[in-house]
Amino acid sequence: MWTHLRALIVKEMLALLKDKKSRLVLIAPPIIQLFVFGYAATFDLNHVRYAVLNEDSGGASRELLARFEGSGTFECAARLSNDTQIAPVIDNKRALLVIRFPSDFSRNLESGRSADVQVNVDGRNSNSAMLVLNYVQTIISSFNSSWIKAHGGRAPPANLVVRPWYNPNLVSRWFIVPGIVGLLTLLVTLLITALSVAREREAGTFDQLLVTPLSPFEILLGKAIPGVLLGLTEATAIILIIVFWFKIPLLGSLIALYLGLLLFLLSSIGVGLMISSLAVTQQQGLLGAFLFLVPSIILSGFSTPIANMPEYLQTLTLINPLRYFIVILRSVFLEGATVNLLWPQYWPMAVIGCVCLFSSAQLFRRRMY
Amino acid sequence: MRFLQNPDPERRAGRMRMRGMLRKEALQIIRDPSSIAIAFVLPIVLLFLFGYGISLDAKHVPLAVVVESPSAETAGFAASFEQSEYLSPQRFGTIQEAEQALIHHTVNGIVWLRNDFEEKLLSGESAPIGVIINGVDANTARIIEGYVNGAWTSWLQQRAAAHAGTLNIPVRLQPRVWFNAEMRSRNFLIPGLIAVIMTLIGALLTAMVVAREWERGTMEALMVTPVTAKELLLGKLLPYFILGMGGLLLSIGMAMWLFDVPLRGSLLLLLLTSALFLVAALGMGLTISTAARDQFVAGQIAIVATFLPAFMLSGFIFDINSMPAAVQLVTRLIAARYYVAILQTVFLAGNVWKVILLNSVVLVLFCVFFLGLARRRMVKRLD
Amino acid sequence: MPVSSDILNVLELSGVTKRFTSSQQTAPALHEVSLRVRKGTVTGLIGPDGAGKTTLMRLIAGLLVPDSGQISVLGIDAVREPLKVQQVIGYMPQRFGLYEDLTVQENLNLYADLQGLPDAERPARYAELTKMTGLAPFTKRLAGKLSGGMKQKLGLACVLVRPPQLLLLDEPTVGVDPVSRRELWSIVYRLVKQENMTALLSTAYLDEAERCNEVILLHRGELLGQNSPAEFSRQIEGRSFQAVLPGINKRSLQSRLACSPGVIDATIQRTGVRIVMKNKMQPDAANLPDGIRIEPVPPRFEDSFISLLRDKDGYHTIRNVPSVQAAPAGSSGEDMITVDQATRRFGSFYAVKGVSFTVKAGEVFGLLGANGAGKSTTFRMLCGLLPATGGKLSVAGLDLRHAPAKARARIGYMAQKFSLYGDLSVQENLRFFSSAYGLGGDEQRERIEWALQEFELNEYAGSTSRELPLGYKQRLALAAALMHRPKILFLDEPTSGVDPLARREFWTRIAGLAEEGVTVLVTTHFMEEAEYCDRLVIMAEGSILAEGTPDDMRARVQSDRLSDPTMEDAFIHLIEEHETARRPDAVLAKS
């Protein structure tokens, strides 16, 4: 049994790593994606271009504008002179927002009345629009409290003291990047396992394998173990890049992380082998992998929270192994979670993995011929 | 030989060859369910998944409200959260309990009114309200912050009105969100998604289809017939263009009627610019297929070189302006970026000619570039 | 060499050189090839694997550009005006790309459009072609659903839609059964005669070369000669003999003769062994077994081909029959393979129905049949790759239904197409397969050493097996199948597409294995290889048509018209007889 397995594993590793093309497929896309995701996938706003229509001649509006300039987030794209210019600026995407100070802005403020400032936001990207409004609100709030301090007047009876945990500067890269470990591990293991049997079928080596005394179970394990080994290696490499290149803190226990990783590999390889035992050609294997991959990424909470989905989709995510692993990743990286805290995530992956492996063994036995 | 002597029959022969290529491709599309699946089932599945699965609109966010010593004032404050459809507050007696809930992810944030809240409130000293947010998901955290801020402001106003006083807020923000007043994320995700789908149909389908001909040896058989390289390219381009336009109409229909995305610009303009992008995507697919002669490799290249960039770097989900400058430069090389800009504008803003024309010109350049490249590389030679 | 120079040369090549500059692979290239093909002839392009046959075809078709030299097709420069050349030629590549999801008619329509056949001329041409190829009843069938032979005929029909002036066929008969092969040839000949066409075709079957008007011999990219087959044969007149020694196994006679001094080729033919001598020397009676009868026979093209190649490559033959060190075989006479009423059904279609035969230890048993006759299905059932729907199959005394794994441990299997791991090196493949059969430690090392030695793979031990020359791939596949000293060896069309020299070497090894008591079950389309079998069955439509020794088979079809039938004659006769009995109209349609 052990001789058989070792031979199968060595063969599989050699077949995967000796060919330049397949080595490239295993190494290049994950690295490219890691960097693309790491840098491009951000919900934070930088370089927000704004235009100003300042009908006010007083100093207060200039003081407020100076805060926009100094925030580092906003960049002035245009100064407008009348309100007919507002629409074209937004329509043509020259600026994401137009700030308009009415002519009585400074006068109202100085006489102790509330002064309005109108902000027009391009809502084509609703998320950006909402974030911009939040940024603007923050700037105005801080302006308000310093205005009150400087000019007297009653402060509001209560004020908010906001303290974000785990991610004090609310950098969305911290949120996205740990999730990539799960995403890429899934991609690689699925590609390895889902195509492996079909590739052998097409090359004719599968028949050659089947006429040997190897049992279906051994052949299956021989396909699964190289997937685990490569998945572990690849995940470790990505984790190292995340910690040392992207400088994202890894606060929790490595044991908790790797226990999750192992269980996740178990379940994703189970799925891959299930696809493999059904696919006759590599094309079908690729299609199957793709059909599993896209929904499982979207429904994992990787880019948008599961809580925002409709109820029935939320229920559907319960069978998605990536969902649990993403939670583990973020908890271990950012929240410093330990094994104890993560049981609710571990056991579903173990169940999914066992069910998939068992049923692929069954399918495999039946489709041996 | 008789064709060589007379130029007019040569033209007729060209038409006949074109007819043959087109008829063959049409029959194959009809017989092979996988290309129909890519063109029609894929858009439906993706639109459903994205339309319902991806949403940036946080609603009913579980929020812990900790009131250490309840009173009329604190009740009023807590009630202001209950009115918000975005937040679903849960009462906790102590901050420790609430923090445990936050650690176990049962709530996303905590609003904390300390023992001395009422005392400070009445003394005219500004009473601090502690807000702790799980910042892991920075985007959701900001949105929660905004919601809490909104609830707080409205409570202040109500309280001021009740005490017959005026609330002194020096500068008041008057926000006006254009094009998408309710700020539904679906309204911007779905038009962008059409670009991703068109990339997939255009590039992946053609790359795989041509690679299939190489794999099955039909390409060599075609090449030794008098068919010209131009006819070979057109023979692939035209059928999949029609198929792609079919997928496009389906996607637009679903966007408008299933997901209620408003179409403020003209449909004709949308179709014209989409046709332009489709040709560019087909050109990319054909270029890939001249390089990769097996389906597996062609599929890999198509996904890495067209699908992923269309997904990540087109501004479909992630705002291009927020990316590092180097990445922004890279996005300029991605055709989908220009198409996404057109889609979001035509759907939500209307016929803004400057945006549409500028981006269309770039798309035309992409078409010319990729078709030209495919034409140059599609030489009827085997080496 | 042409008889008179005023005959129009349809094809002229002068000083054509083509190199491939792919990284490590040594692709076939052509060196300074000059040749002419006369109008109205059938010219054969013959040479071992890697001789450059396909490259030459592609150059003529304008699909490749030569590094130097000129190619002129019907006076058109193929280098500068490939499109014009493509309008006057028809080219059928080795793997002709039929659109398998289009019907026969739709495939014809496509090529008619591409070739520019006017609509008005189509019905008549279609009728003619489908009648000629026997495809008339199947015009509505999808091309993918046709049998291998029919696909090949459809490919030919597509190339011929608009009668080309020069027809290029690249190995049109590989993997095609003898009946379809004969039909393809008669079509080509009829066309050349009726439509004044010229045909240039490459083939690995040397008996086909005999039927050509002229033969071009290529070897490692160089032209060895161009002449009529008769002229080639004449050059070695007096060196071919037929040796008969009754009462001795023909295979052992063949292997003894093959190592006799001065013998450069020995093949089993009919009742004896055909030998070709080096130079004009008589076989030395002193070295030969007693009672042997040796008669001179007229030379044939194959003799001269082998002798020319041996001159080029040296007299590399396997001197000693390899010691395969197989497991001690069962006592001779024991049934090693038993098939009893085996049936396999796919849906409502019976691929195999009620097939029974037994193979005794140490026998070489042949499984012959037309494409789609059910021999592959039978084969796969015996290897345990496909469960039988009904009946009983046992191998080495083990019922395949009950002890498949145990049975598999005793067999060696060599698939039709090279199916070892292409990315792995020779050594790694051997190591993997020996471990898969449970070998380890010293024994494993020893077997790998044996395989490298015996199959002369040492020089390639570290190279990636995908990049091996075809002959070496085949050796490796056989070596891998023998790592565990199996009692039974299954060979599925082991020599398909392999050149005559490598085929001879292969059969020498098989004969050696049989000598040691290994039972061999083999399928093949080469009828001269069937002569190596002790017994064989011919299958048609899932059932056994005939069973017996090769001599029995020939005897069955002997008649006044066919006084000395070959194995191929016997095969074709039996199949046609069966078809006439079953479907009288099918033969009518053909004639």
PDB file of C-alpha atoms in Angstrom, chain C residues 207-373:
ATOM      1  CA  ASP C 207       2.762  -3.768 -49.938  1.00  0.00           C
ATOM      2  CA  GLU C 208       1.005  -0.535 -50.840  1.00  0.00           C
ATOM      3  CA  ALA C 209       4.247   0.863 -52.136  1.00  0.00           C
ATOM      4  CA  GLU C 210       4.373  -2.082 -54.489  1.00  0.00           C
ATOM      5  CA  ARG C 211       1.173  -0.874 -56.126  1.00  0.00           C
ATOM      6  CA  CYS C 212       2.549   2.588 -56.932  1.00  0.00           C
ATOM      7  CA  ASN C 213       3.856   3.564 -60.325  1.00  0.00           C
ATOM      8  CA  GLU C 214       6.813   5.158 -58.690  1.00  0.00           C
ATOM      9  CA  VAL C 215       8.318   5.239 -55.251  1.00  0.00           C
ATOM     10  CA  ILE C 216      10.256   8.014 -53.559  1.00  0.00           C
ATOM     11  CA  LEU C 217      12.426   6.730 -50.753  1.00  0.00           C
ATOM     12  CA  LEU C 218      13.208   9.185 -47.969  1.00  0.00           C
ATOM     13  CA  HIS C 219      15.474   8.597 -45.023  1.00  0.00           C
ATOM     14  CA  ARG C 220      16.329  11.142 -42.341  1.00  0.00           C
ATOM     15  CA  GLY C 221      15.421  13.990 -44.635  1.00  0.00           C
ATOM     16  CA  GLU C 222      17.454  12.750 -47.545  1.00  0.00           C
ATOM     17  CA  LEU C 223      16.302  11.293 -50.818  1.00  0.00           C
ATOM     18  CA  LEU C 224      17.565   7.714 -51.114  1.00  0.00           C
ATOM     19  CA  GLY C 225      16.104   7.101 -54.505  1.00  0.00           C
ATOM     20  CA  GLN C 226      13.177   7.502 -56.826  1.00  0.00           C
ATOM     21  CA  ASN C 227      12.152   4.708 -59.127  1.00  0.00           C
ATOM     22  CA  SER C 228       9.451   2.251 -59.988  1.00  0.00           C
ATOM     23  CA  PRO C 229       8.982  -0.478 -57.381  1.00  0.00           C
ATOM     24  CA  ALA C 230       9.919  -3.067 -59.991  1.00  0.00           C
ATOM     25  CA  GLU C 231      13.184  -1.274 -60.624  1.00  0.00           C
ATOM     26  CA  PHE C 232      13.917  -1.176 -56.899  1.00  0.00           C
ATOM     27  CA  SER C 233      13.234  -4.895 -56.718  1.00  0.00           C
ATOM     28  CA  ARG C 234      15.365  -5.625 -59.763  1.00  0.00           C
ATOM     29  CA  GLN C 235      18.380  -4.141 -58.033  1.00  0.00           C
ATOM     30  CA  ILE C 236      18.371  -6.890 -55.466  1.00  0.00           C
ATOM     31  CA  GLU C 237      17.427  -9.714 -57.806  1.00  0.00           C
ATOM     32  CA  GLY C 238      18.578 -13.106 -56.601  1.00  0.00           C
ATOM     33  CA  ARG C 239      18.802 -12.281 -52.937  1.00  0.00           C
ATOM     34  CA  SER C 240      15.317 -13.314 -51.793  1.00  0.00           C
ATOM     35  CA  PHE C 241      14.486 -16.806 -50.702  1.00  0.00           C
ATOM     36  CA  GLN C 242      11.667 -18.724 -49.153  1.00  0.00           C
ATOM     37  CA  ALA C 243      12.641 -21.218 -46.472  1.00  0.00           C
ATOM     38  CA  VAL C 244      10.326 -23.977 -45.383  1.00  0.00           C
ATOM     39  CA  LEU C 245      10.941 -26.427 -42.574  1.00  0.00           C
ATOM     40  CA  PRO C 246       7.903 -28.480 -41.764  1.00  0.00           C
ATOM     41  CA  GLY C 247       7.260 -29.475 -38.232  1.00  0.00           C
ATOM     42  CA  ILE C 248       8.893 -26.520 -36.536  1.00  0.00           C
ATOM     43  CA  ASN C 249       7.229 -23.426 -35.191  1.00  0.00           C
ATOM     44  CA  LYS C 250       7.565 -20.754 -37.859  1.00  0.00           C
ATOM     45  CA  ARG C 251       8.443 -18.132 -35.271  1.00  0.00           C
ATOM     46  CA  SER C 252      11.432 -20.055 -34.006  1.00  0.00           C
ATOM     47  CA  LEU C 253      12.535 -20.730 -37.550  1.00  0.00           C
ATOM     48  CA  GLN C 254      12.223 -17.051 -38.286  1.00  0.00           C
ATOM     49  CA  SER C 255      14.297 -16.022 -35.294  1.00  0.00           C
ATOM     50  CA  ARG C 256      16.965 -18.615 -36.088  1.00  0.00           C
ATOM     51  CA  LEU C 257      17.178 -17.480 -39.663  1.00  0.00           C
ATOM     52  CA  ALA C 258      17.272 -13.849 -38.651  1.00  0.00           C
ATOM     53  CA  CYS C 259      20.548 -14.409 -36.824  1.00  0.00           C
ATOM     54  CA  SER C 260      22.125 -16.479 -39.554  1.00  0.00           C
ATOM     55  CA  PRO C 261      25.129 -14.841 -41.166  1.00  0.00           C
ATOM     56  CA  GLY C 262      24.387 -12.871 -44.288  1.00  0.00           C
ATOM     57  CA  VAL C 263      20.659 -12.668 -43.643  1.00  0.00           C
ATOM     58  CA  ILE C 264      19.454  -9.108 -43.474  1.00  0.00           C
ATOM     59  CA  ASP C 265      15.747  -9.732 -43.240  1.00  0.00           C
ATOM     60  CA  ALA C 266      13.589 -12.649 -42.240  1.00  0.00           C
ATOM     61  CA  THR C 267       9.823 -12.518 -42.095  1.00  0.00           C
ATOM     62  CA  ILE C 268       7.181 -15.160 -41.721  1.00  0.00           C
ATOM     63  CA  GLN C 269       5.294 -15.529 -44.939  1.00  0.00           C
ATOM     64  CA  ARG C 270       2.642 -18.061 -45.694  1.00  0.00           C
ATOM     65  CA  THR C 271       3.944 -21.498 -44.909  1.00  0.00           C
ATOM     66  CA  GLY C 272       7.550 -20.522 -44.441  1.00  0.00           C
ATOM     67  CA  VAL C 273      10.019 -17.757 -43.789  1.00  0.00           C
ATOM     68  CA  ARG C 274      11.114 -15.259 -46.364  1.00  0.00           C
ATOM     69  CA  ILE C 275      14.730 -14.240 -46.124  1.00  0.00           C
ATOM     70  CA  VAL C 276      16.778 -11.592 -47.862  1.00  0.00           C
ATOM     71  CA  MET C 277      20.527 -12.037 -48.129  1.00  0.00           C
ATOM     72  CA  LYS C 278      23.253  -9.463 -47.926  1.00  0.00           C
ATOM     73  CA  ASN C 279      24.905  -9.140 -51.313  1.00  0.00           C
ATOM     74  CA  LYS C 280      24.369 -11.927 -53.756  1.00  0.00           C
ATOM     75  CA  MET C 281      25.230 -14.767 -51.478  1.00  0.00           C
ATOM     76  CA  GLN C 282      23.422 -18.008 -51.060  1.00  0.00           C
ATOM     77  CA  PRO C 283      22.176 -18.934 -47.618  1.00  0.00           C
ATOM     78  CA  ASP C 284      24.856 -21.025 -45.998  1.00  0.00           C
ATOM     79  CA  ALA C 285      23.336 -24.490 -45.633  1.00  0.00           C
ATOM     80  CA  ALA C 286      25.856 -25.468 -43.005  1.00  0.00           C
ATOM     81  CA  ASN C 287      24.434 -22.972 -40.551  1.00  0.00           C
ATOM     82  CA  LEU C 288      20.849 -23.934 -41.162  1.00  0.00           C
ATOM     83  CA  PRO C 289      18.750 -26.621 -39.569  1.00  0.00           C
ATOM     84  CA  ASP C 290      18.531 -29.970 -41.241  1.00  0.00           C
ATOM     85  CA  GLY C 291      15.727 -30.670 -43.618  1.00  0.00           C
ATOM     86  CA  ILE C 292      15.215 -27.062 -44.530  1.00  0.00           C
ATOM     87  CA  ARG C 293      14.058 -26.355 -48.042  1.00  0.00           C
ATOM     88  CA  ILE C 294      15.230 -23.093 -49.522  1.00  0.00           C
ATOM     89  CA  GLU C 295      13.947 -21.785 -52.805  1.00  0.00           C
ATOM     90  CA  PRO C 296      14.731 -18.536 -54.542  1.00  0.00           C
ATOM     91  CA  VAL C 297      11.720 -16.253 -54.893  1.00  0.00           C
ATOM     92  CA  PRO C 298      11.218 -13.083 -56.949  1.00  0.00           C
ATOM     93  CA  PRO C 299      12.217  -9.996 -54.980  1.00  0.00           C
ATOM     94  CA  ARG C 300       9.653  -7.454 -53.907  1.00  0.00           C
ATOM     95  CA  PHE C 301       9.867  -3.829 -52.993  1.00  0.00           C
ATOM     96  CA  GLU C 302       9.901  -4.500 -49.276  1.00  0.00           C
ATOM     97  CA  ASP C 303      13.118  -6.521 -49.632  1.00  0.00           C
ATOM     98  CA  SER C 304      14.898  -3.694 -51.328  1.00  0.00           C
ATOM     99  CA  PHE C 305      13.541  -1.149 -48.851  1.00  0.00           C
ATOM    100  CA  ILE C 306      14.890  -3.097 -45.910  1.00  0.00           C
ATOM    101  CA  SER C 307      18.188  -3.702 -47.613  1.00  0.00           C
ATOM    102  CA  LEU C 308      18.605  -0.034 -48.505  1.00  0.00           C
ATOM    103  CA  LEU C 309      17.869   1.018 -44.943  1.00  0.00           C
ATOM    104  CA  ARG C 310      20.168  -1.609 -43.518  1.00  0.00           C
ATOM    105  CA  ASP C 311      22.898  -0.282 -45.798  1.00  0.00           C
ATOM    106  CA  LYS C 312      22.299   3.154 -44.381  1.00  0.00           C
ATOM    107  CA  ASP C 313      21.863   2.280 -40.739  1.00  0.00           C
ATOM    108  CA  GLY C 314      24.175  -0.694 -40.449  1.00  0.00           C
ATOM    109  CA  TYR C 315      23.174  -4.206 -39.610  1.00  0.00           C
ATOM    110  CA  HIS C 316      21.642  -3.510 -36.313  1.00  0.00           C
ATOM    111  CA  THR C 317      19.518  -6.503 -35.507  1.00  0.00           C
ATOM    112  CA  ILE C 318      18.751  -8.110 -32.254  1.00  0.00           C
ATOM    113  CA  ARG C 319      21.207 -10.940 -32.357  1.00  0.00           C
ATOM    114  CA  ASN C 320      19.943 -12.869 -29.437  1.00  0.00           C
ATOM    115  CA  VAL C 321      16.356 -13.217 -28.633  1.00  0.00           C
ATOM    116  CA  PRO C 322      16.030 -11.196 -25.451  1.00  0.00           C
ATOM    117  CA  SER C 323      15.832 -13.028 -22.227  1.00  0.00           C
ATOM    118  CA  VAL C 324      12.702 -11.512 -20.893  1.00  0.00           C
ATOM    119  CA  GLN C 325      12.864 -13.319 -17.585  1.00  0.00           C
ATOM    120  CA  ALA C 326       9.189 -13.778 -17.477  1.00  0.00           C
ATOM    121  CA  ALA C 327       7.534 -15.605 -14.680  1.00  0.00           C
ATOM    122  CA  PRO C 328       7.777 -19.335 -15.013  1.00  0.00           C
ATOM    123  CA  ALA C 329       4.919 -19.957 -17.354  1.00  0.00           C
ATOM    124  CA  GLY C 330       2.170 -22.376 -16.750  1.00  0.00           C
ATOM    125  CA  SER C 331       2.746 -25.746 -18.256  1.00  0.00           C
ATOM    126  CA  SER C 332       2.108 -25.590 -21.915  1.00  0.00           C
ATOM    127  CA  GLY C 333      -1.397 -26.555 -22.823  1.00  0.00           C
ATOM    128  CA  GLU C 334      -2.966 -24.894 -19.810  1.00  0.00           C
ATOM    129  CA  ASP C 335      -5.757 -22.459 -20.660  1.00  0.00           C
ATOM    130  CA  MET C 336      -4.515 -18.994 -19.836  1.00  0.00           C
ATOM    131  CA  ILE C 337      -7.380 -16.965 -21.239  1.00  0.00           C
ATOM    132  CA  THR C 338     -10.920 -18.254 -21.405  1.00  0.00           C
ATOM    133  CA  VAL C 339     -13.740 -16.277 -22.949  1.00  0.00           C
ATOM    134  CA  ASP C 340     -17.106 -17.936 -22.743  1.00  0.00           C
ATOM    135  CA  GLN C 341     -20.150 -16.343 -24.371  1.00  0.00           C
ATOM    136  CA  ALA C 342     -18.892 -12.865 -23.542  1.00  0.00           C
ATOM    137  CA  THR C 343     -21.364 -10.118 -24.331  1.00  0.00           C
ATOM    138  CA  ARG C 344     -21.128  -6.369 -23.999  1.00  0.00           C
ATOM    139  CA  ARG C 345     -24.027  -4.084 -24.610  1.00  0.00           C
ATOM    140  CA  PHE C 346     -23.959  -0.260 -24.873  1.00  0.00           C
ATOM    141  CA  GLY C 347     -27.554   0.862 -24.593  1.00  0.00           C
ATOM    142  CA  SER C 348     -29.351  -1.229 -27.172  1.00  0.00           C
ATOM    143  CA  PHE C 349     -26.256  -1.812 -29.257  1.00  0.00           C
ATOM    144  CA  TYR C 350     -24.340  -5.060 -28.873  1.00  0.00           C
ATOM    145  CA  ALA C 351     -20.657  -4.327 -29.361  1.00  0.00           C
ATOM    146  CA  VAL C 352     -19.793  -7.928 -28.563  1.00  0.00           C
ATOM    147  CA  LYS C 353     -22.266 -10.761 -28.493  1.00  0.00           C
ATOM    148  CA  GLY C 354     -21.591 -14.314 -27.528  1.00  0.00           C
ATOM    149  CA  VAL C 355     -17.868 -14.454 -28.191  1.00  0.00           C
ATOM    150  CA  SER C 356     -15.993 -17.556 -27.002  1.00  0.00           C
ATOM    151  CA  PHE C 357     -12.383 -18.615 -27.386  1.00  0.00           C
ATOM    152  CA  THR C 358      -9.511 -19.930 -25.310  1.00  0.00           C
ATOM    153  CA  VAL C 359      -5.824 -19.181 -25.440  1.00  0.00           C
ATOM    154  CA  LYS C 360      -3.276 -21.655 -24.196  1.00  0.00           C
ATOM    155  CA  ALA C 361      -0.089 -20.868 -22.337  1.00  0.00           C
ATOM    156  CA  GLY C 362       2.728 -19.727 -24.574  1.00  0.00           C
ATOM    157  CA  GLU C 363       0.471 -19.044 -27.520  1.00  0.00           C
ATOM    158  CA  VAL C 364       0.452 -15.886 -29.596  1.00  0.00           C
ATOM    159  CA  PHE C 365      -3.190 -15.292 -30.264  1.00  0.00           C
ATOM    160  CA  GLY C 366      -4.465 -12.714 -32.750  1.00  0.00           C
ATOM    161  CA  LEU C 367      -7.715 -10.789 -32.585  1.00  0.00           C
ATOM    162  CA  LEU C 368      -8.504  -9.452 -36.042  1.00  0.00           C
ATOM    163  CA  GLY C 369     -11.431  -7.592 -37.489  1.00  0.00           C
ATOM    164  CA  ALA C 370     -12.582  -4.578 -39.411  1.00  0.00           C
ATOM    165  CA  ASN C 371     -12.870  -1.223 -37.610  1.00  0.00           C
ATOM    166  CA  GLY C 372     -15.808  -1.473 -35.243  1.00  0.00           C
ATOM    167  CA  ALA C 373     -15.996  -5.262 -35.260  1.00  0.00           C
TER     168      ALA C 373
END
